[in-house]
Tab-separated table of C-alpha atoms in Angstrom:
chain	number	residue	atom	x	y	z
A	1	UNK	CA	-0.598	5.948	-19.464
A	2	UNK	CA	2.234	4.312	-21.666
A	3	UNK	CA	1.635	0.646	-22.623
A	4	UNK	CA	4.570	-1.801	-23.217
A	5	UNK	CA	4.936	-2.471	-27.506
A	6	UNK	CA	3.489	-5.688	-28.795
A	7	UNK	CA	6.692	-8.035	-29.131
A	8	UNK	CA	9.397	-10.005	-26.924
A	9	UNK	CA	11.150	-7.023	-24.991
A	10	UNK	CA	15.082	-6.864	-25.117
A	11	UNK	CA	15.914	-8.018	-21.958
A	12	UNK	CA	19.482	-6.376	-21.979
A	13	UNK	CA	17.761	-3.336	-21.759
A	14	UNK	CA	14.648	-3.544	-19.861
A	15	UNK	CA	14.574	-4.325	-16.078
A	16	UNK	CA	11.878	-6.361	-14.642
A	17	UNK	CA	11.202	-6.835	-10.808
A	18	UNK	CA	12.053	-10.294	-11.605
A	19	UNK	CA	15.061	-9.900	-13.564
A	20	UNK	CA	16.797	-7.745	-10.740
A	21	UNK	CA	16.192	-10.598	-8.296
A	22	UNK	CA	18.456	-13.444	-10.803
A	23	UNK	CA	20.627	-10.376	-10.996
A	24	UNK	CA	21.122	-9.749	-6.918
A	25	UNK	CA	20.673	-13.969	-6.255
A	26	UNK	CA	23.264	-14.855	-8.270
A	27	UNK	CA	24.641	-12.771	-12.239
A	28	UNK	CA	26.602	-15.117	-13.803
A	29	UNK	CA	23.329	-17.316	-14.084
A	30	UNK	CA	21.002	-14.153	-15.206
A	31	UNK	CA	23.844	-12.868	-17.701
A	32	UNK	CA	23.765	-16.179	-18.789
A	33	UNK	CA	20.105	-16.690	-18.945
A	34	UNK	CA	20.056	-13.442	-21.620
A	35	UNK	CA	22.707	-14.847	-23.535
A	36	UNK	CA	20.426	-18.113	-24.084
A	37	UNK	CA	23.703	-19.369	-22.665
A	38	UNK	CA	21.947	-21.629	-19.985
A	39	UNK	CA	17.593	-21.551	-18.610
A	40	UNK	CA	16.225	-22.093	-15.845
A	41	UNK	CA	15.043	-25.372	-14.485
A	42	UNK	CA	11.426	-25.580	-14.819
A	43	UNK	CA	8.916	-26.162	-12.536
A	44	UNK	CA	5.357	-27.100	-11.840
A	45	UNK	CA	4.903	-24.405	-8.905
A	46	UNK	CA	4.787	-21.782	-12.279
A	47	UNK	CA	1.783	-23.369	-13.758
A	48	UNK	CA	0.097	-23.900	-10.319
A	49	UNK	CA	0.324	-19.801	-9.887
A	50	UNK	CA	-0.183	-19.397	-13.092
A	51	UNK	CA	-3.389	-20.451	-12.296
A	52	UNK	CA	-4.299	-19.330	-8.893
A	53	UNK	CA	-3.602	-16.281	-10.719
A	54	UNK	CA	-5.520	-15.803	-13.646
A	55	UNK	CA	-8.425	-17.508	-11.548
A	56	UNK	CA	-8.962	-13.878	-10.374
A	57	UNK	CA	-8.645	-12.283	-13.694
A	58	UNK	CA	-11.277	-13.707	-15.327
A	59	UNK	CA	-13.276	-16.509	-15.742
A	60	UNK	CA	-12.427	-16.311	-19.617
A	61	UNK	CA	-8.848	-15.950	-18.571
A	62	UNK	CA	-9.247	-19.402	-16.320
A	63	UNK	CA	-10.801	-21.432	-18.820
A	64	UNK	CA	-8.635	-20.878	-21.146
A	65	UNK	CA	-5.320	-21.505	-18.694
A	66	UNK	CA	-6.732	-25.260	-18.087
A	67	UNK	CA	-7.961	-25.691	-21.262
A	68	UNK	CA	-4.508	-25.201	-22.762
A	69	UNK	CA	-2.581	-27.503	-20.289
A	70	UNK	CA	-5.569	-29.916	-19.246
A	71	UNK	CA	-2.376	-32.465	-19.185
A	72	UNK	CA	-0.254	-31.194	-16.554
A	73	UNK	CA	-3.951	-30.386	-15.036
A	74	UNK	CA	-5.651	-33.511	-14.818
A	75	UNK	CA	-4.960	-37.454	-13.714
A	76	UNK	CA	-5.347	-39.632	-16.280
A	77	UNK	CA	-6.292	-42.273	-14.785
A	78	UNK	CA	-9.704	-40.567	-12.951
A	79	UNK	CA	-9.599	-37.638	-14.171
A	80	UNK	CA	-9.387	-35.617	-11.341
A	81	UNK	CA	-6.270	-32.723	-10.813
A	82	UNK	CA	-4.085	-33.566	-9.067
A	83	UNK	CA	-2.789	-32.459	-5.755
A	84	UNK	CA	-1.296	-29.198	-6.363
A	85	UNK	CA	-4.059	-27.670	-8.169
A	86	UNK	CA	-6.835	-28.996	-6.040
A	87	UNK	CA	-4.498	-26.971	-3.218
A	88	UNK	CA	-4.735	-23.924	-5.378
A	89	UNK	CA	-8.212	-23.954	-5.214
A	90	UNK	CA	-9.332	-24.797	-1.693
A	91	UNK	CA	-6.673	-20.500	-1.373
A	92	UNK	CA	-8.821	-19.265	-4.402
A	93	UNK	CA	-12.243	-20.090	-2.685
A	94	UNK	CA	-10.720	-19.110	0.860
A	95	UNK	CA	-9.971	-15.838	-0.869
A	96	UNK	CA	-13.234	-15.341	-1.812
A	97	UNK	CA	-15.468	-15.874	0.175
A	98	UNK	CA	-13.405	-12.991	2.347
A	99	UNK	CA	-15.319	-9.550	1.450
A	100	UNK	CA	-11.827	-7.438	2.139
A	101	UNK	CA	-9.539	-9.982	0.617
A	102	UNK	CA	-11.994	-9.405	-2.949
A	103	UNK	CA	-12.659	-5.485	-2.659
A	104	UNK	CA	-8.313	-5.727	-3.204
A	105	UNK	CA	-9.125	-8.539	-6.091
A	106	UNK	CA	-11.100	-5.230	-7.676
A	107	UNK	CA	-10.250	-3.322	-10.321
A	108	UNK	CA	-8.134	-4.218	-13.881
A	109	UNK	CA	-6.229	-6.760	-13.377
A	110	UNK	CA	-2.918	-7.762	-15.405
A	111	UNK	CA	-1.958	-4.057	-16.224
A	112	UNK	CA	0.865	-3.716	-18.345
A	113	UNK	CA	3.305	-0.463	-17.231
A	114	UNK	CA	6.505	0.950	-17.411
A	115	UNK	CA	8.470	3.563	-16.762
A	116	UNK	CA	12.162	4.442	-15.144
A	117	UNK	CA	14.053	3.833	-12.274
A	118	UNK	CA	17.293	5.746	-11.895
A	119	UNK	CA	17.859	5.860	-15.102
A	120	UNK	CA	16.685	2.148	-16.636
A	121	UNK	CA	13.796	0.926	-18.818
A	122	UNK	CA	11.527	-0.945	-16.267
A	123	UNK	CA	8.406	-2.972	-17.258
A	124	UNK	CA	5.868	-4.572	-15.048
A	125	UNK	CA	2.226	-6.281	-14.976
A	126	UNK	CA	0.144	-5.191	-12.010
A	127	UNK	CA	-2.025	-8.085	-11.261
A	128	UNK	CA	-4.813	-5.456	-9.840
A	129	UNK	CA	-4.633	-2.117	-10.109
A	130	UNK	CA	-7.657	0.273	-8.724
A	131	UNK	CA	-7.842	3.394	-9.961
A	132	UNK	CA	-10.280	4.905	-8.311
A	133	UNK	CA	-9.734	3.429	-4.719
A	134	UNK	CA	-5.898	4.442	-5.667
A	135	UNK	CA	-4.478	1.384	-4.363
A	136	UNK	CA	-2.571	-2.056	-6.559
A	137	UNK	CA	-2.828	-5.104	-5.614
A	138	UNK	CA	-0.234	-8.448	-5.846
A	139	UNK	CA	-1.664	-11.911	-5.137
A	140	UNK	CA	0.583	-13.790	-3.492
A	141	UNK	CA	0.923	-17.622	-2.064
A	142	UNK	CA	3.236	-18.562	0.809
A	143	UNK	CA	3.217	-22.380	2.452
A	144	UNK	CA	2.880	-20.637	5.928
A	145	UNK	CA	2.034	-17.228	6.494
A	146	UNK	CA	4.577	-16.977	9.619
A	147	UNK	CA	6.669	-19.260	9.462
A	148	UNK	CA	9.329	-18.035	7.912
A	149	UNK	CA	12.361	-18.356	5.365
A	150	UNK	CA	16.231	-18.653	6.112
A	151	UNK	CA	17.608	-16.079	3.636
A	152	UNK	CA	21.868	-16.398	3.352
A	153	UNK	CA	23.638	-12.991	3.708
A	154	UNK	CA	26.942	-11.664	4.329
A	155	UNK	CA	28.387	-11.003	7.374
A	156	UNK	CA	30.173	-7.151	7.736
A	157	UNK	CA	32.458	-8.261	10.511
A	158	UNK	CA	33.744	-11.308	9.077
A	159	UNK	CA	33.109	-11.860	5.349
A	160	UNK	CA	31.279	-15.339	6.188
A	161	UNK	CA	28.333	-16.363	5.015
A	162	UNK	CA	25.125	-17.295	7.373
A	163	UNK	CA	21.639	-17.899	7.404
A	164	UNK	CA	18.557	-15.633	9.078
A	165	UNK	CA	14.992	-16.374	9.365
A	166	UNK	CA	13.016	-13.384	7.746
A	167	UNK	CA	8.928	-13.339	6.832
A	168	UNK	CA	8.731	-14.306	3.331
A	169	UNK	CA	8.296	-10.962	2.374
A	170	UNK	CA	11.495	-10.057	2.492
A	171	UNK	CA	13.140	-13.335	2.232
A	172	UNK	CA	11.608	-12.990	-1.390
A	173	UNK	CA	11.946	-9.621	-2.026
A	174	UNK	CA	8.242	-8.907	-2.649
A	175	UNK	CA	8.515	-5.826	-0.440
A	176	UNK	CA	10.989	-4.193	-3.496
A	177	UNK	CA	8.444	-5.218	-6.197
A	178	UNK	CA	6.175	-3.313	-4.639
A	179	UNK	CA	8.757	-0.143	-3.983
A	180	UNK	CA	8.799	-0.601	-7.772
A	181	UNK	CA	5.401	-0.957	-8.702
A	182	UNK	CA	4.499	2.551	-6.901
A	183	UNK	CA	7.211	4.579	-8.788
A	184	UNK	CA	5.944	3.145	-12.130
A	185	UNK	CA	1.923	3.792	-11.157
A	186	UNK	CA	2.728	6.974	-9.550
A	187	UNK	CA	5.035	8.182	-13.645
A	188	UNK	CA	2.147	7.042	-15.397
A	189	UNK	CA	-0.709	8.313	-13.621
A	190	UNK	CA	0.773	11.008	-11.501
A	191	UNK	CA	-0.221	10.260	-7.597
A	192	UNK	CA	0.972	7.625	-5.082
A	193	UNK	CA	-1.095	4.444	-5.132
A	194	UNK	CA	-0.789	2.572	-2.201
A	195	UNK	CA	0.189	-1.072	-2.553
A	196	UNK	CA	-1.173	-4.249	-1.118
A	197	UNK	CA	0.178	-7.708	-1.105
A	198	UNK	CA	-2.967	-10.711	-0.899
A	199	UNK	CA	-1.315	-14.091	0.505
A	200	UNK	CA	-3.113	-16.791	1.183
A	201	UNK	CA	-1.217	-20.058	2.460
A	202	UNK	CA	-1.371	-23.881	1.035
A	203	UNK	CA	-1.767	-25.067	4.171
A	204	UNK	CA	-4.830	-27.548	4.637
A	205	UNK	CA	-6.798	-25.091	5.830
A	206	UNK	CA	-5.481	-22.287	3.786
A	207	UNK	CA	-4.288	-18.190	6.098
A	208	UNK	CA	-4.933	-15.408	4.448
A	209	UNK	CA	-3.230	-11.621	4.881
A	210	UNK	CA	-4.112	-8.309	3.362
A	211	UNK	CA	-0.993	-6.281	3.723
A	212	UNK	CA	-0.681	-3.599	2.985
A	213	UNK	CA	2.687	-1.036	3.168
A	214	UNK	CA	1.315	2.270	4.092
A	215	UNK	CA	4.622	4.113	5.556
A	216	UNK	CA	6.129	6.025	2.723
A	217	UNK	CA	9.177	7.020	3.990
A	218	UNK	CA	10.118	2.987	4.626
A	219	UNK	CA	8.801	2.688	0.311
A	220	UNK	CA	10.928	5.225	-0.579
A	221	UNK	CA	14.005	3.905	1.420
A	222	UNK	CA	13.193	0.000	-0.667
A	223	UNK	CA	13.203	2.256	-4.012
A	224	UNK	CA	16.470	3.403	-2.439
A	225	UNK	CA	17.511	0.385	-2.395
A	226	UNK	CA	16.840	-1.265	-5.869
A	227	UNK	CA	18.471	2.460	-7.749
A	228	UNK	CA	21.716	1.307	-5.686
A	229	UNK	CA	21.336	-1.812	-7.208
A	230	UNK	CA	21.222	-0.803	-11.083
A	231	UNK	CA	25.116	0.658	-12.002
A	232	UNK	CA	26.517	-2.344	-10.931
A	233	UNK	CA	23.907	-4.730	-12.842
A	234	UNK	CA	23.649	-2.595	-16.043
A	235	UNK	CA	27.863	-2.996	-15.909
A	236	UNK	CA	27.134	-6.645	-16.067
A	237	UNK	CA	25.032	-6.856	-18.693
A	238	UNK	CA	27.179	-4.339	-21.142
A	239	UNK	CA	29.968	-6.394	-21.279
A	240	UNK	CA	31.567	-3.823	-18.716
A	241	UNK	CA	32.429	-6.372	-15.295
A	242	UNK	CA	32.408	-10.052	-15.473
A	243	UNK	CA	29.179	-11.638	-13.625
A	244	UNK	CA	29.912	-13.006	-10.212
A	245	UNK	CA	29.040	-16.640	-9.633
A	246	UNK	CA	27.164	-17.187	-6.102
A	247	UNK	CA	28.346	-20.828	-6.221
A	248	UNK	CA	25.200	-21.784	-4.665
A	249	UNK	CA	22.093	-22.000	-7.373
A	250	UNK	CA	21.822	-24.644	-10.548
A	251	UNK	CA	23.795	-22.682	-12.745
A	252	UNK	CA	26.519	-22.422	-10.518
A	253	UNK	CA	26.578	-26.043	-9.802
A	254	UNK	CA	26.105	-27.444	-12.884
A	255	UNK	CA	28.931	-25.620	-14.467
A	256	UNK	CA	30.857	-25.701	-11.661
A	257	UNK	CA	34.709	-26.265	-11.604
A	258	UNK	CA	37.988	-27.647	-9.053
A	259	UNK	CA	40.734	-25.518	-9.287
A	260	UNK	CA	42.069	-25.809	-6.026
A	261	UNK	CA	41.590	-28.413	-2.589
A	262	UNK	CA	39.228	-26.819	-0.418
A	263	UNK	CA	40.447	-26.466	3.363
A	264	UNK	CA	38.819	-27.799	6.014
A	265	UNK	CA	38.867	-24.963	7.957
A	266	UNK	CA	37.235	-23.285	5.708
A	267	UNK	CA	34.200	-26.033	4.487
A	268	UNK	CA	33.391	-25.824	7.807
A	269	UNK	CA	33.123	-21.892	8.109
A	270	UNK	CA	30.799	-22.582	4.962
A	271	UNK	CA	28.715	-24.228	7.234
A	272	UNK	CA	26.286	-23.040	9.175
């Protein structure tokens, strides 16, 4: 098994799932971030996510994260946890009480691996890898399990931007993540592992699902979709083509320069 070398990876030559999705969402902001010209806005959700994940990594990792971030987790006036962490605790407890969910959270945790997809070096950290039963699991949280999320897409017929509701897995491209991780694991272990998402909702009484990606031809299609995106992304990284702006993200909004007036009829067409 190939393990990543120590030290910070060179993001210009390595790819990860998170970096891939950033390039898909907005190539301009992704490149600005790589060049050190733009930092993605900090969010408390990142710390809550780390808190949620570390609870299943090990008790030592969980306690270490709490100790290092106690001022952000606990309120000064009464010593109680902030609402987001109380909610995370209920999600953690919900998973721990379910035998099936805990089975799929069994194995080695936070496993770093790497490999190649279409000639591009990928790195990944697997939440839970079970070599005995040949599956790997990724832990996810979502506001509501089946509420769906709106995504924007370009209408092929007229080129207009439209919106549609899809599952949270599709909206956040987690199906790509599962295909990528499966391929990297295959390269390191020589066989296909079953990708699984263990998901808990953030509702007062958390919902829980274990979602299996058991259709291999479908996973192969997802991997092919990823491979199709890589040539253009690498050309952008190599400076061969200019990165396009999405026009919607924080980076594009903050660096936007008005060059021409926008006709009202075009403005109306952009609103769905």
